[in-house]
Each structure stands twice: as structure tokens, then as C-alpha cells.
Amino acid sequence: MNDVTMAIDPRNSGQLRTWDGEHGAYWAEHADTYDHSYADYQPALLAAISAQPGERVLDVGCGSGELAIDIVRSVPGASAVGVDLSNAQLDVARGRAGGVATKFVQADAQLHDFGEAAYDVVASRTGTMFFSDPGMAFANLARATRPGGRLVMFVWRGIEDNEWLREFTGAIGRVLPLDPPPADAPGPFALSDPSRVRDLLEGGGWAEVAFAAHDAQLWFGADADRATTFMVGQMAWLFAKLDEGGKRQAESNLRAVMADHEGADGVRLGSGAWIVTARRPS
Ligand SMILES: C[S@@+](CC[C@H](N)C(=O)[O-])C[C@H]1O[C@@H](n2cnc3c(N)ncnc32)[C@H](O)[C@@H]1O
């Protein structure tokens, strides 16, 4: 983790350690794989964002920058600022941007001062699920958005709709009992409950909150071995809790899941997401 000079809510310091540490570095190293994994969702997300010529876009939790860069490349005169906690991913984003009108900044979106009404659209691809205080974050993002501006965020639905997380945590859970995370804790399911999300957004000053369910097969690797290696790295923090025998067993369980889902174009498992939209009242 680099020296931190940005303003950060102390309640997000655990997320900073994770994302500006080894986990974020892993995401940076495997940015192309994560992008490939999400690829079937990208057209629907870009269509929901529907950026217009000249619009200013804020990509929250932008990671390695694919969403911000795709928007700016496809819309004349659009510009984007991506914010994230992970310096390693921000470096990848800057390297990928190659001259397009983007800027990538390390910031805690929960409290960063973006300026009043500085953006037309706030967009995010799984980057808004880790706030310690999502009500505070969504109010901060509303302030950053011009009246009439939009929020479009991609978040996971519950575990019942996400075969990939059910199968992967199940493979490890047969070796190391795992408690399901509370539905309101920062993490993949933090924004899975529409009534909670509606309350958080409306409480933060957003209106016209709507949810569109989308389903896609996520891609994890060209074959079972590569998909296993990729997910063992992604879940390194869980593997670190196991002894050597436990690690071997969990990896073998994971490889069996991957083999069950290997097809002609690699390993794919089912997933379900919300594309949540909202508007800042004029
Ligand atoms: C699951 S990753 C998604 C990254 C990227 N949007 C993508 O689609 O590849 C979640 C990202 O949210 C970022 N994040 C978490 N909490 C944040 C916060 N408070 N402010 C800004 N970014 C945050 C993390 O650093 C991480 O890169």
C-alpha cells in the first residue's frame, strides 16, 4: 500500500488495505481476465448509461478502467473520471487509456469532494458495494451530479441468482465452514436487496430508482486448470486460512466445479445482476 494522502473515511480503511494491497494488485495483474469475465454484461450496462456527446462521467470504483474508457471511446466529446482505492488498478487504467479523455484518481468515493454538480452521469460496474456507509456515499455522489443527472450502477443480485459464488464458496466451504456475510455488510451482496437500495438512494437524494435484472454466464478461464488457478488467486484471502492439506482439498473441489462447467469457449458459470438506475431531481 502506498502512502495515503487522500481523504478516507476511517471506516473504509479495511477496504483500502484490501484494494490498495495484494487483492487490488491481483485485480490489476488479471484485469483482462476480469473484463472478459464481465463481457456479456458490458453492452447492457453501456446501453443503460447511454452517455450523450459531451457528457461528463464519473466511474465509481473504476478498477482498471474498462467502463470509463469504453464510454469515452464510443461517445463523441464525452469525458470520464475514474476513482478507486487501488493504485495498482489505477495504473493499469492510465496505461490503457492512451490519449482518450479520462483521468484516474485515487479517492474514497464515500466522502471525496467531487465538486457540486460536476458530472452528468455517475456510473459503476461492481464498484459501489464496498462502502462502510452507503447512505453517506450515495448522498455524496448525488451532490456530485447535476440536477437531472443520472446514476447507473451494476451490482450483484443475491447468492440464489449467482451460481458462480455459490459453487466457489461451496467448494471451499466443504473444507472451511463459511458464514454467509450479512446482507448489509460491504461485499458482493451489499446492494442485492432492491428495497434496501431504494431506501439508501432515496435517502441520499436520488429519485426514479429502478431495477433491471440481467443474467449472464461469467467466464473464468480457457479451461478448468486455468480457471482454477485464477480463482485460487482471487480467493487467496480464504485459502490463507487453510493448512496445506485444506488448501489441496479446497483446490481439488474447485477444480471439480470448473471441470463440470468447462465448455467449448472455456469455463462459464451463471450469474445475476441488477442494473440500478436513478436520477437526481431537477
Ligand atoms: C469488484 S471491483 C470492480 C472494479 C471495476 N469497476 C471493474 O469492473 O473491473 C470493486 C472496486 O471498487 C473499489 N472501491 C471499493 N471501495 C471504494 C471506495 N470507497 N471508493 C472508491 N473505490 C472503491 C475497489 O478498489 C475495487 O477496485
Short mmCIF file of C-alpha atoms and ligand atoms in Angstrom, two decimals:
data_model
loop_
_atom_site.label_atom_id
_atom_site.label_comp_id
_atom_site.label_asym_id
_atom_site.label_seq_id
_atom_site.Cartn_x
_atom_site.Cartn_y
_atom_site.Cartn_z
CA MET A 1 0.00 0.00 0.00
CA ASN A 2 1.32 3.46 -0.93
CA ASP A 3 1.43 6.39 1.49
CA VAL A 4 -2.12 7.68 1.69
CA THR A 5 -2.63 11.39 1.31
CA MET A 6 -6.26 11.28 0.18
CA ALA A 7 -9.21 11.83 2.49
CA ILE A 8 -10.59 8.48 3.61
CA ASP A 9 -13.43 7.58 5.94
CA PRO A 10 -11.65 5.59 8.70
CA ARG A 11 -14.47 3.02 8.44
CA ASN A 12 -13.18 2.26 4.89
CA SER A 13 -9.59 1.67 5.98
CA GLY A 14 -10.03 -2.13 5.84
CA GLN A 15 -11.22 -1.81 2.22
CA LEU A 16 -8.22 0.43 1.49
CA ARG A 17 -5.86 -2.21 2.88
CA THR A 18 -7.55 -4.88 0.74
CA TRP A 19 -7.86 -2.97 -2.52
CA ASP A 20 -4.65 -0.93 -2.30
CA GLY A 21 -2.87 -4.09 -1.19
CA GLU A 22 -2.46 -7.59 -2.60
CA HIS A 23 -6.09 -8.10 -3.63
CA GLY A 24 -6.16 -4.95 -5.75
CA ALA A 25 -2.76 -5.88 -7.21
CA TYR A 26 -4.25 -9.25 -8.23
CA TRP A 27 -7.15 -7.46 -9.96
CA ALA A 28 -4.62 -5.23 -11.75
CA GLU A 29 -2.49 -8.17 -12.88
CA HIS A 30 -5.57 -10.02 -14.19
CA ALA A 31 -7.51 -7.01 -15.49
CA ASP A 32 -8.07 -8.60 -18.92
CA THR A 33 -9.47 -11.76 -17.35
CA TYR A 34 -11.92 -9.79 -15.15
CA ASP A 35 -13.02 -7.77 -18.19
CA HIS A 36 -13.52 -10.96 -20.21
CA SER A 37 -15.50 -12.39 -17.30
CA TYR A 38 -17.92 -9.41 -17.31
CA ALA A 39 -18.00 -9.09 -21.12
CA ASP A 40 -21.55 -10.37 -21.67
CA TYR A 41 -22.89 -7.63 -19.36
CA GLN A 42 -20.99 -4.74 -20.90
CA PRO A 43 -23.39 -3.94 -23.80
CA ALA A 44 -26.41 -3.78 -21.46
CA LEU A 45 -24.50 -1.60 -18.99
CA LEU A 46 -23.32 0.81 -21.69
CA ALA A 47 -26.87 0.98 -23.09
CA ALA A 48 -28.28 1.80 -19.64
CA ILE A 49 -25.64 4.51 -19.13
CA SER A 50 -26.43 5.85 -22.60
CA ALA A 51 -23.85 8.62 -22.37
CA GLN A 52 -24.54 11.55 -24.68
CA PRO A 53 -21.99 13.60 -26.64
CA GLY A 54 -20.04 15.90 -24.36
CA GLU A 55 -21.27 14.36 -21.11
CA ARG A 56 -19.01 14.16 -18.06
CA VAL A 57 -19.00 10.72 -16.48
CA LEU A 58 -17.80 9.67 -13.02
CA ASP A 59 -16.88 5.94 -12.84
CA VAL A 60 -17.01 4.89 -9.17
CA GLY A 61 -14.74 2.04 -8.12
CA CYS A 62 -13.40 2.09 -11.70
CA GLY A 63 -10.69 -0.52 -11.10
CA SER A 64 -8.61 -0.96 -14.25
CA GLY A 65 -10.83 1.46 -16.14
CA GLU A 66 -12.58 -0.56 -18.85
CA LEU A 67 -16.01 1.04 -18.30
CA ALA A 68 -14.78 4.65 -18.31
CA ILE A 69 -12.59 4.03 -21.36
CA ASP A 70 -15.34 2.22 -23.31
CA ILE A 71 -17.72 5.13 -22.68
CA VAL A 72 -15.28 7.82 -23.78
CA ARG A 73 -14.15 5.85 -26.84
CA SER A 74 -17.74 5.36 -28.04
CA VAL A 75 -19.29 8.79 -27.35
CA PRO A 76 -18.00 11.92 -29.12
CA GLY A 77 -16.79 14.59 -26.73
CA ALA A 78 -17.55 12.57 -23.59
CA SER A 79 -15.03 12.63 -20.76
CA ALA A 80 -14.66 10.43 -17.71
CA VAL A 81 -13.03 10.49 -14.31
CA GLY A 82 -12.48 7.13 -12.65
CA VAL A 83 -11.97 6.90 -8.90
CA ASP A 84 -10.78 3.88 -6.99
CA LEU A 85 -8.88 2.88 -3.84
CA SER A 86 -6.42 0.67 -5.74
CA ASN A 87 -3.32 2.39 -7.09
CA ALA A 88 -2.29 -0.78 -8.94
CA GLN A 89 -5.55 -0.85 -10.91
CA LEU A 90 -5.46 2.92 -11.48
CA ASP A 91 -2.01 2.48 -13.05
CA VAL A 92 -3.44 -0.15 -15.42
CA ALA A 93 -6.32 2.20 -16.27
CA ARG A 94 -3.94 5.07 -17.08
CA GLY A 95 -1.84 2.77 -19.25
CA ARG A 96 -4.91 1.55 -21.14
CA ALA A 97 -6.43 4.99 -21.67
CA GLY A 98 -3.83 6.06 -24.24
CA GLY A 99 -4.90 9.60 -25.04
CA VAL A 100 -8.67 9.33 -24.50
CA ALA A 101 -10.32 11.99 -22.31
CA THR A 102 -10.07 10.18 -19.00
CA LYS A 103 -8.47 10.84 -15.65
CA PHE A 104 -7.93 8.19 -12.97
CA VAL A 105 -7.65 9.29 -9.35
CA GLN A 106 -7.23 7.52 -6.03
CA ALA A 107 -10.17 8.60 -3.87
CA ASP A 108 -12.69 7.28 -1.36
CA ALA A 109 -15.95 7.94 -3.23
CA GLN A 110 -17.84 7.86 0.09
CA LEU A 111 -16.54 11.30 1.05
CA HIS A 112 -14.30 12.67 -1.72
CA ASP A 113 -15.18 16.25 -2.64
CA PHE A 114 -16.06 15.88 -6.34
CA GLY A 115 -17.44 19.41 -6.56
CA GLU A 116 -21.11 20.40 -6.76
CA ALA A 117 -22.96 19.13 -9.88
CA ALA A 118 -19.67 18.35 -11.62
CA TYR A 119 -20.94 15.26 -13.52
CA ASP A 120 -23.84 14.35 -15.82
CA VAL A 121 -23.66 10.63 -15.06
CA VAL A 122 -22.35 8.54 -12.19
CA ALA A 123 -21.65 5.01 -13.44
CA SER A 124 -20.23 1.94 -11.78
CA ARG A 125 -19.53 -1.73 -12.53
CA THR A 126 -19.48 -3.55 -9.17
CA GLY A 127 -17.65 -0.60 -7.57
CA THR A 128 -20.35 0.65 -5.17
CA MET A 129 -20.80 -2.45 -3.00
CA PHE A 130 -17.94 -1.83 -0.56
CA PHE A 131 -18.91 1.40 1.21
CA SER A 132 -18.98 1.25 5.03
CA ASP A 133 -21.74 3.87 4.92
CA PRO A 134 -23.59 3.56 1.59
CA GLY A 135 -26.16 6.21 2.60
CA MET A 136 -23.35 8.74 3.03
CA ALA A 137 -21.73 7.63 -0.23
CA PHE A 138 -24.90 7.91 -2.33
CA ALA A 139 -25.60 11.38 -0.87
CA ASN A 140 -22.04 12.39 -1.76
CA LEU A 141 -22.48 11.07 -5.31
CA ALA A 142 -25.83 12.88 -5.67
CA ARG A 143 -24.12 16.15 -4.72
CA ALA A 144 -21.52 15.48 -7.45
CA THR A 145 -24.27 15.05 -10.07
CA ARG A 146 -26.04 17.93 -11.83
CA PRO A 147 -29.81 18.25 -11.31
CA GLY A 148 -31.42 15.90 -13.83
CA GLY A 149 -28.22 13.81 -14.00
CA ARG A 150 -28.20 10.00 -13.70
CA LEU A 151 -26.82 7.16 -11.64
CA VAL A 152 -26.33 3.78 -13.34
CA MET A 153 -24.75 1.02 -11.31
CA PHE A 154 -24.21 -2.67 -11.88
CA VAL A 155 -24.45 -4.75 -8.68
CA TRP A 156 -24.92 -8.45 -7.95
CA ARG A 157 -28.30 -9.93 -7.06
CA GLY A 158 -28.45 -12.46 -4.18
CA ILE A 159 -26.50 -15.70 -3.94
CA GLU A 160 -29.53 -17.69 -5.13
CA ASP A 161 -29.10 -15.98 -8.54
CA ASN A 162 -25.30 -16.33 -8.61
CA GLU A 163 -24.23 -19.89 -9.33
CA TRP A 164 -20.55 -18.85 -9.58
CA LEU A 165 -20.34 -17.54 -6.00
CA ARG A 166 -22.50 -20.36 -4.64
CA GLU A 167 -20.31 -23.01 -6.30
CA PHE A 168 -16.95 -21.40 -5.46
CA THR A 169 -17.73 -20.65 -1.82
CA GLY A 170 -19.34 -24.13 -1.59
CA ALA A 171 -16.10 -25.73 -2.83
CA ILE A 172 -14.13 -24.01 -0.08
CA GLY A 173 -16.96 -24.27 2.46
CA ARG A 174 -16.70 -28.07 2.35
CA VAL A 175 -13.21 -27.66 3.86
CA LEU A 176 -13.60 -24.45 5.87
CA PRO A 177 -17.12 -23.68 7.15
CA LEU A 178 -18.04 -20.19 5.93
CA ASP A 179 -20.71 -17.97 7.46
CA PRO A 180 -22.79 -16.20 4.83
CA PRO A 181 -21.97 -12.47 5.04
CA PRO A 182 -24.75 -10.29 6.47
CA ALA A 183 -26.83 -8.86 3.60
CA ASP A 184 -25.99 -5.27 4.59
CA ALA A 185 -22.21 -5.76 5.03
CA PRO A 186 -19.80 -4.36 2.40
CA GLY A 187 -19.24 -7.06 -0.20
CA PRO A 188 -20.76 -8.67 -3.27
CA PHE A 189 -24.31 -8.78 -1.90
CA ALA A 190 -24.38 -5.39 -0.15
CA LEU A 191 -26.73 -3.92 -2.78
CA SER A 192 -28.61 -7.07 -3.75
CA ASP A 193 -31.85 -6.17 -1.92
CA PRO A 194 -33.90 -3.68 -4.00
CA SER A 195 -35.89 -2.30 -1.05
CA ARG A 196 -32.69 -1.52 0.86
CA VAL A 197 -31.09 0.05 -2.21
CA ARG A 198 -34.19 2.13 -2.93
CA ASP A 199 -34.16 3.44 0.68
CA LEU A 200 -30.43 4.21 0.50
CA LEU A 201 -30.73 6.06 -2.82
CA GLU A 202 -33.88 7.99 -1.98
CA GLY A 203 -32.37 8.88 1.42
CA GLY A 204 -29.31 10.19 -0.43
CA GLY A 205 -31.32 12.49 -2.70
CA TRP A 206 -31.91 10.27 -5.75
CA ALA A 207 -35.33 9.74 -7.41
CA GLU A 208 -36.86 7.49 -10.12
CA VAL A 209 -35.00 4.48 -8.70
CA ALA A 210 -35.44 1.43 -10.97
CA PHE A 211 -34.02 -2.09 -11.16
CA ALA A 212 -33.47 -4.15 -14.31
CA ALA A 213 -32.47 -7.79 -13.80
CA HIS A 214 -29.81 -9.15 -16.15
CA ASP A 215 -28.31 -12.64 -16.32
CA ALA A 216 -25.11 -13.81 -17.99
CA GLN A 217 -22.59 -16.62 -17.92
CA LEU A 218 -19.37 -15.31 -16.36
CA TRP A 219 -16.11 -16.58 -17.91
CA PHE A 220 -13.32 -17.79 -15.62
CA GLY A 221 -10.66 -19.19 -17.95
CA ALA A 222 -9.97 -21.07 -21.14
CA ASP A 223 -10.04 -24.44 -19.35
CA ALA A 224 -10.59 -25.94 -15.89
CA ASP A 225 -6.93 -25.74 -14.86
CA ARG A 226 -6.55 -22.09 -15.77
CA ALA A 227 -9.92 -21.18 -14.24
CA THR A 228 -8.90 -22.95 -11.01
CA THR A 229 -5.58 -21.12 -10.83
CA PHE A 230 -7.35 -17.82 -11.46
CA MET A 231 -9.94 -18.35 -8.71
CA VAL A 232 -7.42 -19.70 -6.16
CA GLY A 233 -5.64 -16.34 -6.57
CA GLN A 234 -8.89 -14.36 -6.40
CA MET A 235 -9.81 -16.15 -3.16
CA ALA A 236 -6.28 -16.09 -1.71
CA TRP A 237 -7.58 -14.48 1.50
CA LEU A 238 -9.76 -17.56 2.10
CA PHE A 239 -7.03 -20.04 1.16
CA ALA A 240 -4.74 -18.27 3.66
CA LYS A 241 -6.98 -19.57 6.45
CA LEU A 242 -6.35 -23.22 5.48
CA ASP A 243 -3.48 -25.57 6.35
CA GLU A 244 -1.63 -27.30 3.48
CA GLY A 245 -3.99 -30.29 3.40
CA GLY A 246 -7.04 -27.98 3.45
CA LYS A 247 -5.61 -25.93 0.60
CA ARG A 248 -5.09 -29.05 -1.53
CA GLN A 249 -8.64 -30.25 -0.82
CA ALA A 250 -10.25 -26.88 -1.49
CA GLU A 251 -8.32 -26.52 -4.75
CA SER A 252 -9.33 -30.01 -5.81
CA ASN A 253 -13.01 -29.21 -5.00
CA LEU A 254 -12.71 -26.01 -7.04
CA ARG A 255 -11.13 -27.86 -9.99
CA ALA A 256 -14.06 -30.33 -9.97
CA VAL A 257 -16.52 -27.40 -10.19
CA MET A 258 -14.55 -25.86 -13.06
CA ALA A 259 -14.40 -29.20 -14.91
CA ASP A 260 -18.19 -29.55 -14.57
CA HIS A 261 -18.63 -26.15 -16.23
CA GLU A 262 -15.96 -26.39 -18.93
CA GLY A 263 -17.29 -25.94 -22.46
CA ALA A 264 -16.04 -25.15 -25.94
CA ASP A 265 -15.31 -21.49 -25.08
CA GLY A 266 -13.91 -22.08 -21.61
CA VAL A 267 -15.32 -22.28 -18.09
CA ARG A 268 -18.56 -20.40 -17.53
CA LEU A 269 -20.97 -20.23 -14.57
CA GLY A 270 -24.28 -18.45 -14.23
CA SER A 271 -24.70 -15.05 -12.61
CA GLY A 272 -27.42 -12.49 -11.98
CA ALA A 273 -27.12 -8.72 -11.58
CA TRP A 274 -29.19 -5.59 -11.18
CA ILE A 275 -28.58 -2.59 -13.32
CA VAL A 276 -29.88 0.07 -10.94
CA THR A 277 -30.81 3.46 -12.38
CA ALA A 278 -31.79 6.69 -10.62
CA ARG A 279 -31.97 10.39 -11.36
CA ARG A 280 -31.05 13.48 -9.38
CA PRO A 281 -34.24 15.59 -9.31
CA SER A 282 -34.10 18.74 -11.45
C1 LIG B 1 -15.13 -5.57 -7.73
S1 LIG B 1 -14.01 -4.30 -8.08
C2 LIG B 1 -14.63 -3.64 -9.61
C3 LIG B 1 -13.61 -2.88 -10.39
C4 LIG B 1 -14.07 -2.36 -11.76
N1 LIG B 1 -15.20 -1.48 -11.66
C5 LIG B 1 -14.34 -3.48 -12.74
O1 LIG B 1 -15.48 -3.62 -13.18
O2 LIG B 1 -13.40 -4.22 -13.07
C6 LIG B 1 -14.52 -3.07 -6.89
C7 LIG B 1 -13.68 -1.82 -6.91
O3 LIG B 1 -14.27 -0.86 -6.02
C8 LIG B 1 -13.22 -0.12 -5.43
N2 LIG B 1 -13.70 0.54 -4.19
C9 LIG B 1 -14.10 -0.06 -3.04
N3 LIG B 1 -14.43 0.86 -2.11
C10 LIG B 1 -14.25 2.08 -2.70
C11 LIG B 1 -14.40 3.43 -2.25
N4 LIG B 1 -14.82 3.71 -1.00
N5 LIG B 1 -14.10 4.44 -3.10
C12 LIG B 1 -13.65 4.17 -4.37
N6 LIG B 1 -13.49 2.90 -4.84
C13 LIG B 1 -13.78 1.87 -4.02
C14 LIG B 1 -12.14 -1.16 -5.19
O4 LIG B 1 -10.86 -0.58 -5.02
C15 LIG B 1 -12.26 -2.05 -6.42
O5 LIG B 1 -11.35 -1.71 -7.43
#
